[in-house]
PDB file of C-alpha atoms in Angstrom:
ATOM      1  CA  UNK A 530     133.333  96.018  97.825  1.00 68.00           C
ATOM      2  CA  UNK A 531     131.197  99.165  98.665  1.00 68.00           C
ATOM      3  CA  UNK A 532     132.538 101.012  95.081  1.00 75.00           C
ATOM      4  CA  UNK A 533     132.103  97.866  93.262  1.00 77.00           C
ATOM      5  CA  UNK A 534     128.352  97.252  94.137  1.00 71.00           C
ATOM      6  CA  UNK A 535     127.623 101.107  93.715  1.00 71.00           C
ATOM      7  CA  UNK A 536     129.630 101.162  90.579  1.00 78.00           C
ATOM      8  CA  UNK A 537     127.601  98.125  88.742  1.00 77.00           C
ATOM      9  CA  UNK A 538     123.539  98.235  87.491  1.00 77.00           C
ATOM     10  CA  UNK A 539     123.111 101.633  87.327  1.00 80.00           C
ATOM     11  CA  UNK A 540     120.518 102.233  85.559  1.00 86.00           C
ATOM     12  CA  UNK A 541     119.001 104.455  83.008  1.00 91.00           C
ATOM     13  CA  UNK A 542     118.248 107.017  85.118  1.00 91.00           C
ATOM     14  CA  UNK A 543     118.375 108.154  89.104  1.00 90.00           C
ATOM     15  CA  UNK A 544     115.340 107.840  90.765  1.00 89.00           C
ATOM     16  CA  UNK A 545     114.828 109.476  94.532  1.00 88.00           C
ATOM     17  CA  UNK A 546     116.191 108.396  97.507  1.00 87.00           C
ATOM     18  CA  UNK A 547     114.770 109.508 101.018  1.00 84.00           C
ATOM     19  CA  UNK A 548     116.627 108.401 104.609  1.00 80.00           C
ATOM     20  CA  UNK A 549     114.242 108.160 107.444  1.00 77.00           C
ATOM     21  CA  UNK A 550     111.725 111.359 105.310  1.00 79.00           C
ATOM     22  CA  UNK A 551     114.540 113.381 104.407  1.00 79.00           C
ATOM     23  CA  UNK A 552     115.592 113.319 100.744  1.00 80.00           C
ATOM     24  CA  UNK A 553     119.297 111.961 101.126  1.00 75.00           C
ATOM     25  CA  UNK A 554     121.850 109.614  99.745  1.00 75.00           C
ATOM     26  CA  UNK A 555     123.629 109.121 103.440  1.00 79.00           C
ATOM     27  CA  UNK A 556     122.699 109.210 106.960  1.00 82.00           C
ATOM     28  CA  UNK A 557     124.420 107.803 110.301  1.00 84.00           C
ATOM     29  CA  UNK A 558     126.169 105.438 108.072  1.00 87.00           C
ATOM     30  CA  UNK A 559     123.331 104.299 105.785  1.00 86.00           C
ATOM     31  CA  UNK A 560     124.184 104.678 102.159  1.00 86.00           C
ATOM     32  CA  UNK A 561     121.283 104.224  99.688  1.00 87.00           C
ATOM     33  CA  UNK A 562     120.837 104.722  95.372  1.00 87.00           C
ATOM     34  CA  UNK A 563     118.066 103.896  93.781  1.00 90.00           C
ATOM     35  CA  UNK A 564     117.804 103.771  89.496  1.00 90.00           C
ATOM     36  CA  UNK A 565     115.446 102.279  86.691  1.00 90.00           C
ATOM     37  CA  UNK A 566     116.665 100.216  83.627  1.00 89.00           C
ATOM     38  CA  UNK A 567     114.084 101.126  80.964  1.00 89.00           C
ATOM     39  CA  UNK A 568     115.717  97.992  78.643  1.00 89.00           C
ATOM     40  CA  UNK A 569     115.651  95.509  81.304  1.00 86.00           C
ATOM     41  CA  UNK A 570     112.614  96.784  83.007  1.00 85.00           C
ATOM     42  CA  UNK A 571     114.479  96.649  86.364  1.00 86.00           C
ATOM     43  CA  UNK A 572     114.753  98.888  89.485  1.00 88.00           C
ATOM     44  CA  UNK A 573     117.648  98.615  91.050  1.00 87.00           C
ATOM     45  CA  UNK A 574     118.179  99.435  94.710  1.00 88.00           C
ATOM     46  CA  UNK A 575     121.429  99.845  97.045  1.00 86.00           C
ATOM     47  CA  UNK A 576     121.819 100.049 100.390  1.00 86.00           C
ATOM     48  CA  UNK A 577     124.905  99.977 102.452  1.00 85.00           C
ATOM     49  CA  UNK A 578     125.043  99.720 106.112  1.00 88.00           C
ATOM     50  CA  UNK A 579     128.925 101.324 106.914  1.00 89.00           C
ATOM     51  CA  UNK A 580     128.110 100.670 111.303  1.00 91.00           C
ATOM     52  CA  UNK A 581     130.020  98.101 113.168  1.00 94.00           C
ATOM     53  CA  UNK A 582     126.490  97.181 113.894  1.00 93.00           C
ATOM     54  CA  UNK A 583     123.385  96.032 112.344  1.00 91.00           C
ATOM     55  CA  UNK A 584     120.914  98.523 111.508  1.00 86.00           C
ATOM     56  CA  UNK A 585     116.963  97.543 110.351  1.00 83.00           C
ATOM     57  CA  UNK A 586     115.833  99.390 107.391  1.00 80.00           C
ATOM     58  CA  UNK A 587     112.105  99.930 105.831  1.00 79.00           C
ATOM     59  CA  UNK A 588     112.182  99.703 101.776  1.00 80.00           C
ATOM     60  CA  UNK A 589     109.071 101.253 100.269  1.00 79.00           C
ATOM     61  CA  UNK A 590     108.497 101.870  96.458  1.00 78.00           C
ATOM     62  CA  UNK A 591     105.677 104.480  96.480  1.00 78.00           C
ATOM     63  CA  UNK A 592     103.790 104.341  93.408  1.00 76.00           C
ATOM     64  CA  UNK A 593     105.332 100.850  91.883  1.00 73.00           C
ATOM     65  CA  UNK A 594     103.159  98.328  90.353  1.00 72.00           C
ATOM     66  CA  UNK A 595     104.673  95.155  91.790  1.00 68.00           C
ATOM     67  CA  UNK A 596     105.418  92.656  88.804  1.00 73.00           C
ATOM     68  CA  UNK A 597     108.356  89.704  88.628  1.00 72.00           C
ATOM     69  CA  UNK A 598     110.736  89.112  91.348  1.00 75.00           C
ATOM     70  CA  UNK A 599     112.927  90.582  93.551  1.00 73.00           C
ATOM     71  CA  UNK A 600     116.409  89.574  94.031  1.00 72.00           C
ATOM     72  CA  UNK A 601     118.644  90.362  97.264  1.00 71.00           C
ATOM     73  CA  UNK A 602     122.441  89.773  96.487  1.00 68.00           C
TER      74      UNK A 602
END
C-alpha cells in the first residue's frame, strides 16, 4: 500500500520536506513527500506513519496562499 500511495500524484516537481526542523524524507518511522502539479494546480502531500502506534503530526505550508480544498484520502 505504502509504494502504491508514494508511487501515484507525483507531481511536477519535488518541493521540501522537513521532519520535526530537520530537512528529511524519514524519521523514527515517519515517511513524508511533498510535490506541486503546475497543470492541476495541486500540492500534493504524503505522509506515512510505519509505528505500531499512532503518532500526531503538525502540517505547515510556509508561504502558501490557501485557495480550494483539501482532501485527506
Amino acid at each position: 500500500y505504502v509504494q502504491k500511495l508514494f508511487s501515484t500524484n507525483v507531481g511536477t516537481h519535488v518541493l521540501p520536506v522537513t521532519i520535526n526542523g530537520a530537512a528529511a524524507a524519514a524519521q523514527n518511522g515517519l515517511y513524508a513527500s511533498a510535490s506541486a502539479d503546475e497543470r492541476a494546480r495541486e500540492i500534493v502531500v504524503k505522509v506515512v506513519n510505519t509505528n505500531a502506534t499512532a503518532k500526531g503530526a503538525r502540517l505547515s505550508l510556509a508561504g502558501l496562499v490557501v485557495g480550494g480544498t483539501a482532501r485527506v484520502i
